CSV table of C-alpha atoms and ligand atoms in Angstrom, one decimal:
chain,number,residue,atom,x,y,z
A,195,MET,CA,6.3,14.4,15.2
A,196,LEU,CA,5.7,14.0,11.5
A,197,PRO,CA,2.0,13.7,10.3
A,198,GLN,CA,0.7,10.2,10.0
A,199,LEU,CA,0.4,9.5,6.2
A,200,ILE,CA,-2.4,7.4,4.7
A,201,PHE,CA,-1.7,6.3,1.2
A,202,LEU,CA,-4.7,5.7,-1.0
A,203,GLY,CA,-4.4,4.3,-4.5
A,204,ALA,CA,-5.0,1.3,-6.7
A,205,PRO,CA,-2.7,-1.7,-6.5
A,206,GLY,CA,0.4,-0.9,-8.6
A,207,SER,CA,-0.1,2.9,-8.4
A,208,GLY,CA,3.4,3.3,-6.8
A,209,LYS,CA,2.5,3.6,-3.1
A,210,GLY,CA,5.1,1.1,-2.0
A,211,THR,CA,7.9,2.7,-4.1
A,212,GLN,CA,7.2,6.2,-2.8
A,213,ALA,CA,6.9,5.0,0.8
A,214,ALA,CA,10.4,3.5,0.6
A,215,LEU,CA,11.7,6.9,-0.6
A,216,LEU,CA,10.0,8.7,2.3
A,217,VAL,CA,11.4,6.2,4.8
A,218,LYS,CA,14.9,7.0,3.5
A,219,SER,CA,14.5,10.8,3.3
A,220,LEU,CA,12.2,11.6,6.3
A,221,GLY,CA,12.5,8.7,8.6
A,222,TYR,CA,8.9,7.4,8.3
A,223,ILE,CA,8.1,3.8,9.1
A,224,HIS,CA,6.3,2.1,6.2
A,225,VAL,CA,3.6,-0.3,7.2
A,226,SER,CA,1.9,-2.3,4.4
A,227,THR,CA,-1.0,-4.5,5.5
A,228,GLY,CA,-0.5,-6.6,2.3
A,229,ASP,CA,3.2,-7.2,3.4
A,230,LEU,CA,2.1,-8.0,7.0
A,231,LEU,CA,-0.5,-10.6,5.7
A,232,ARG,CA,2.0,-12.2,3.3
A,233,ALA,CA,4.5,-12.5,6.2
A,234,GLU,CA,1.9,-14.3,8.3
A,235,ILE,CA,1.3,-16.7,5.4
A,236,LEU,CA,5.0,-17.3,5.0
A,237,LYS,CA,5.4,-18.0,8.7
A,238,GLY,CA,2.4,-20.4,8.5
A,239,THR,CA,0.6,-18.8,11.5
A,240,ASP,CA,-3.1,-19.6,12.2
A,241,LEU,CA,-3.9,-16.1,10.8
A,242,GLY,CA,-1.8,-16.8,7.7
A,243,ILE,CA,-3.5,-20.1,7.0
A,244,ARG,CA,-6.9,-18.5,7.5
A,245,VAL,CA,-6.2,-15.6,5.0
A,246,SER,CA,-4.1,-17.4,2.4
A,247,LYS,CA,-6.9,-18.3,0.1
A,248,LEU,CA,-8.4,-14.8,0.2
A,249,LEU,CA,-5.1,-13.2,-0.8
A,250,SER,CA,-4.6,-15.7,-3.7
A,251,ALA,CA,-8.1,-14.8,-4.9
A,252,GLY,CA,-7.6,-11.1,-4.6
A,253,ALA,CA,-10.4,-10.8,-2.1
A,254,LEU,CA,-10.3,-8.6,1.0
A,255,VAL,CA,-9.6,-10.0,4.5
A,256,ASP,CA,-12.1,-8.9,7.1
A,257,ASP,CA,-11.6,-5.4,8.6
A,258,LEU,CA,-11.0,-6.5,12.3
A,259,THR,CA,-8.4,-9.1,11.4
A,260,VAL,CA,-6.4,-6.6,9.5
A,261,LEU,CA,-6.8,-3.9,12.2
A,262,GLU,CA,-5.5,-6.3,14.9
A,263,LEU,CA,-2.5,-7.1,12.8
A,264,LEU,CA,-1.8,-3.4,12.3
A,265,LYS,CA,-2.2,-2.7,16.0
A,266,SER,CA,0.3,-5.4,16.9
A,267,ASN,CA,2.8,-4.0,14.5
A,268,CYS,CA,2.6,-0.3,15.2
A,269,ASP,CA,3.2,2.1,18.0
A,270,THR,CA,1.2,5.0,16.7
A,271,VAL,CA,1.5,7.1,19.9
A,272,SER,CA,5.1,7.8,19.5
A,273,ARG,CA,6.1,7.0,15.9
A,274,SER,CA,5.0,8.3,12.5
A,275,TYR,CA,3.9,5.8,9.9
A,276,ILE,CA,3.0,5.6,6.2
A,277,PHE,CA,-0.1,3.4,6.1
A,278,ASP,CA,-0.1,1.6,2.7
A,279,GLY,CA,-3.0,-0.7,1.9
A,280,PHE,CA,-5.1,0.4,4.9
A,281,PRO,CA,-7.8,1.7,4.8
A,282,ARG,CA,-9.4,-0.2,1.9
A,283,ASN,CA,-13.0,1.0,2.7
A,284,VAL,CA,-14.7,3.7,4.9
A,285,ASP,CA,-15.2,1.3,7.8
A,286,GLN,CA,-11.5,0.8,7.9
A,287,ALA,CA,-10.9,4.5,7.7
A,288,ARG,CA,-13.0,5.0,10.8
A,289,LEU,CA,-11.1,2.2,12.6
A,290,LEU,CA,-7.8,3.9,11.6
A,291,ASP,CA,-9.1,7.2,13.0
A,292,GLU,CA,-9.8,5.5,16.3
A,293,LEU,CA,-6.4,3.9,16.3
A,294,LEU,CA,-4.7,7.3,15.6
A,295,ALA,CA,-6.8,9.3,18.0
A,296,PRO,CA,-4.3,9.1,20.9
A,297,SER,CA,-1.4,10.0,18.7
A,298,LYS,CA,-0.1,13.6,19.1
A,299,SER,CA,0.4,14.0,15.4
A,300,SER,CA,-2.0,15.0,12.7
A,301,SER,CA,-2.8,12.7,9.8
A,302,MET,CA,-3.3,13.2,6.1
A,303,ALA,CA,-4.4,11.1,3.2
A,304,VAL,CA,-2.6,11.1,-0.1
A,305,TYR,CA,-4.5,9.7,-3.1
A,306,PHE,CA,-2.2,8.3,-5.9
A,307,LYS,CA,-4.4,9.1,-8.9
A,308,ILE,CA,-3.7,7.1,-12.0
A,309,ASP,CA,-5.6,5.8,-15.1
A,310,LEU,CA,-6.7,2.3,-14.2
A,311,ALA,CA,-6.4,1.1,-17.8
A,312,ASP,CA,-2.6,1.5,-17.6
A,313,LEU,CA,-2.4,-0.2,-14.3
A,314,LYS,CA,-3.2,-3.8,-15.3
A,315,ASN,CA,0.0,-3.9,-17.4
A,316,ARG,CA,2.0,-2.3,-14.7
A,317,ILE,CA,1.0,-4.9,-12.1
A,318,ILE,CA,1.3,-7.9,-14.3
A,319,ASN,CA,4.9,-6.8,-15.0
A,320,ARG,CA,5.8,-6.2,-11.3
A,321,ARG,CA,8.4,-8.3,-9.7
A,322,SER,CA,9.7,-8.1,-6.1
A,323,CYS,CA,12.7,-9.3,-4.1
A,324,PRO,CA,11.5,-11.7,-1.4
A,325,ALA,CA,14.6,-10.9,0.7
A,326,CYS,CA,14.5,-7.0,1.0
A,327,GLY,CA,11.2,-6.1,-0.6
A,328,GLU,CA,12.6,-4.0,-3.4
A,329,ILE,CA,10.1,-3.6,-6.2
A,330,TYR,CA,11.0,-3.9,-10.0
A,331,ASN,CA,9.0,-3.7,-13.2
A,332,LEU,CA,9.8,-5.5,-16.4
A,333,MET,CA,8.4,-2.4,-18.3
A,334,PHE,CA,10.4,0.4,-16.8
A,335,LYS,CA,12.5,-0.6,-13.8
A,336,LEU,CA,14.6,-3.7,-14.6
A,337,PRO,CA,17.2,-5.0,-12.2
A,338,ALA,CA,20.8,-4.5,-13.4
A,339,SER,CA,21.2,-8.3,-13.9
A,340,GLU,CA,18.3,-10.5,-14.9
A,341,ASN,CA,16.4,-11.9,-11.9
A,342,ILE,CA,18.9,-10.6,-9.3
A,343,CYS,CA,18.0,-7.9,-6.8
A,344,SER,CA,20.2,-4.8,-7.5
A,345,LYS,CA,19.7,-3.7,-3.9
A,346,CYS,CA,20.6,-6.8,-1.9
A,347,GLY,CA,21.9,-9.3,-4.5
A,348,HIS,CA,19.3,-11.9,-3.8
A,349,ASN,CA,19.0,-14.3,-6.7
A,350,GLY,CA,15.3,-14.9,-7.7
A,351,LEU,CA,12.8,-12.1,-8.0
A,352,VAL,CA,9.2,-13.2,-7.5
A,353,HIS,CA,6.0,-12.6,-9.4
A,354,ARG,CA,3.2,-12.4,-6.7
A,355,LYS,CA,0.4,-14.9,-7.2
A,356,ASP,CA,-2.1,-12.1,-6.9
A,357,ASP,CA,-0.3,-10.1,-9.6
A,358,GLN,CA,-1.5,-12.6,-12.3
A,359,VAL,CA,-4.1,-11.2,-14.7
A,360,SER,CA,-7.4,-12.6,-13.4
A,361,VAL,CA,-6.6,-11.8,-9.8
A,362,VAL,CA,-5.4,-8.3,-10.8
A,363,GLU,CA,-8.8,-7.7,-12.4
A,364,LYS,CA,-10.6,-8.7,-9.3
A,365,ARG,CA,-8.4,-6.5,-7.1
A,366,LEU,CA,-9.0,-3.5,-9.4
A,367,ASP,CA,-12.7,-4.1,-9.2
A,368,ILE,CA,-12.7,-4.0,-5.4
A,369,PHE,CA,-10.6,-0.8,-5.6
A,370,LYS,CA,-13.1,0.8,-7.9
A,371,GLU,CA,-16.0,-0.1,-5.6
A,372,ASN,CA,-14.5,1.6,-2.6
A,373,ILE,CA,-12.3,4.5,-3.7
A,374,ALA,CA,-14.9,7.2,-4.3
A,375,SER,CA,-16.3,6.9,-0.8
A,376,LEU,CA,-12.9,6.8,0.8
A,377,VAL,CA,-11.8,9.9,-1.1
A,378,PHE,CA,-15.0,11.7,0.0
A,379,TYR,CA,-14.4,10.6,3.6
A,380,TYR,CA,-11.0,12.3,3.7
A,381,GLU,CA,-12.1,15.3,1.6
A,382,GLN,CA,-14.8,16.0,4.2
A,383,LYS,CA,-12.2,15.9,6.9
A,384,LYS,CA,-10.1,18.4,4.8
A,385,ALA,CA,-7.2,15.9,5.0
A,386,LEU,CA,-7.0,14.8,1.4
A,387,PHE,CA,-4.1,15.5,-1.0
A,388,GLU,CA,-4.1,14.2,-4.6
A,389,ILE,CA,-1.0,13.5,-6.7
A,390,ASP,CA,-0.7,12.5,-10.3
A,391,ALA,CA,0.8,9.0,-10.0
A,392,SER,CA,1.2,8.4,-13.7
A,393,SER,CA,4.5,10.2,-14.1
A,394,SER,CA,8.0,9.0,-13.3
A,395,SER,CA,8.9,7.9,-9.8
A,396,ASP,CA,11.1,11.0,-9.4
A,397,SER,CA,8.4,13.5,-10.3
A,398,VAL,CA,5.8,11.7,-8.1
A,399,PHE,CA,8.3,11.9,-5.2
A,400,GLU,CA,8.7,15.7,-5.9
A,401,SER,CA,4.9,16.2,-5.8
A,402,LEU,CA,4.8,14.2,-2.6
A,403,THR,CA,7.5,16.2,-0.8
A,404,ASN,CA,5.9,19.4,-2.0
A,405,ILE,CA,2.8,18.5,0.1
A,406,PHE,CA,4.9,18.8,3.3
B,214,AMP,P1,-1.6,-5.3,-1.2
B,214,AMP,O1,-0.2,-5.8,-1.1
B,214,AMP,O2,-1.9,-4.0,-0.5
B,214,AMP,O3,-2.1,-5.2,-2.7
B,214,AMP,O4,-2.6,-6.4,-0.5
B,214,AMP,C1,-2.6,-7.7,-1.0
B,214,AMP,C2,-3.8,-8.4,-0.4
B,214,AMP,O5,-3.8,-8.4,1.0
B,214,AMP,C3,-5.2,-7.8,-0.8
B,214,AMP,O6,-5.6,-8.2,-2.1
B,214,AMP,C4,-6.1,-8.3,0.3
B,214,AMP,O7,-6.3,-9.7,0.1
B,214,AMP,C5,-5.2,-8.2,1.5
B,214,AMP,N1,-5.2,-6.9,2.2
B,214,AMP,C6,-4.2,-6.0,2.3
B,214,AMP,N2,-4.7,-4.9,3.0
B,214,AMP,C7,-5.9,-5.2,3.3
B,214,AMP,C8,-6.9,-4.4,4.0
B,214,AMP,N3,-6.7,-3.2,4.5
B,214,AMP,N4,-8.2,-5.0,4.2
B,214,AMP,C9,-8.4,-6.2,3.7
B,214,AMP,N5,-7.5,-7.0,3.0
B,214,AMP,C10,-6.3,-6.5,2.8
């Protein structure tokens, strides 16, 4: 079984893009807690209604709600996952360790290191396809035809509400508050790998595959 992968990094640092590449090349399952929460909101479930305002404001949902959602969407005993967006703090890292304890595979954390000043622009220019999840960027990864997904042909790329400037600033602040302790947590477990996430998607992918 492949090691469980825990992606740490600021919003917009490329975790989702690299996860999609690893799914294709190594057969990982990508689980993004942000995507799971947004799906609940779209479906209009009780949970979705409860968390909707928090997501729009860029605030964190409580740890146990996110953990339960993760549990009901993962079979960590027999499958290998890329955890993207979880953990967001040390308490969540401990909860994830407990969840992964029965798994026969090891786990490792990969920190996507990037200058936070560059990130704001990256996120504000991010667009995604609501049909297949493909991620674009108006600065460096445009779709072949304006507003049409090059992967699945869906017409109408979306600008996430929480990718607007003021919310992005709040999300980056929360990231800054938590990242040092999270990195320390995985460093102590000797399970931390750092990659330079500021270069092109291809070279980030190469660094990532070199870790294996
Ligand atoms: P993301 O797509 O990972 O940037 O997450 C979008 C939003 O979902 C975050 O700003 C939070 O409101 C919420 N969220 C995602 N993952 C978590 C988590 N592990 N803990 C708490 N809230 C989360």
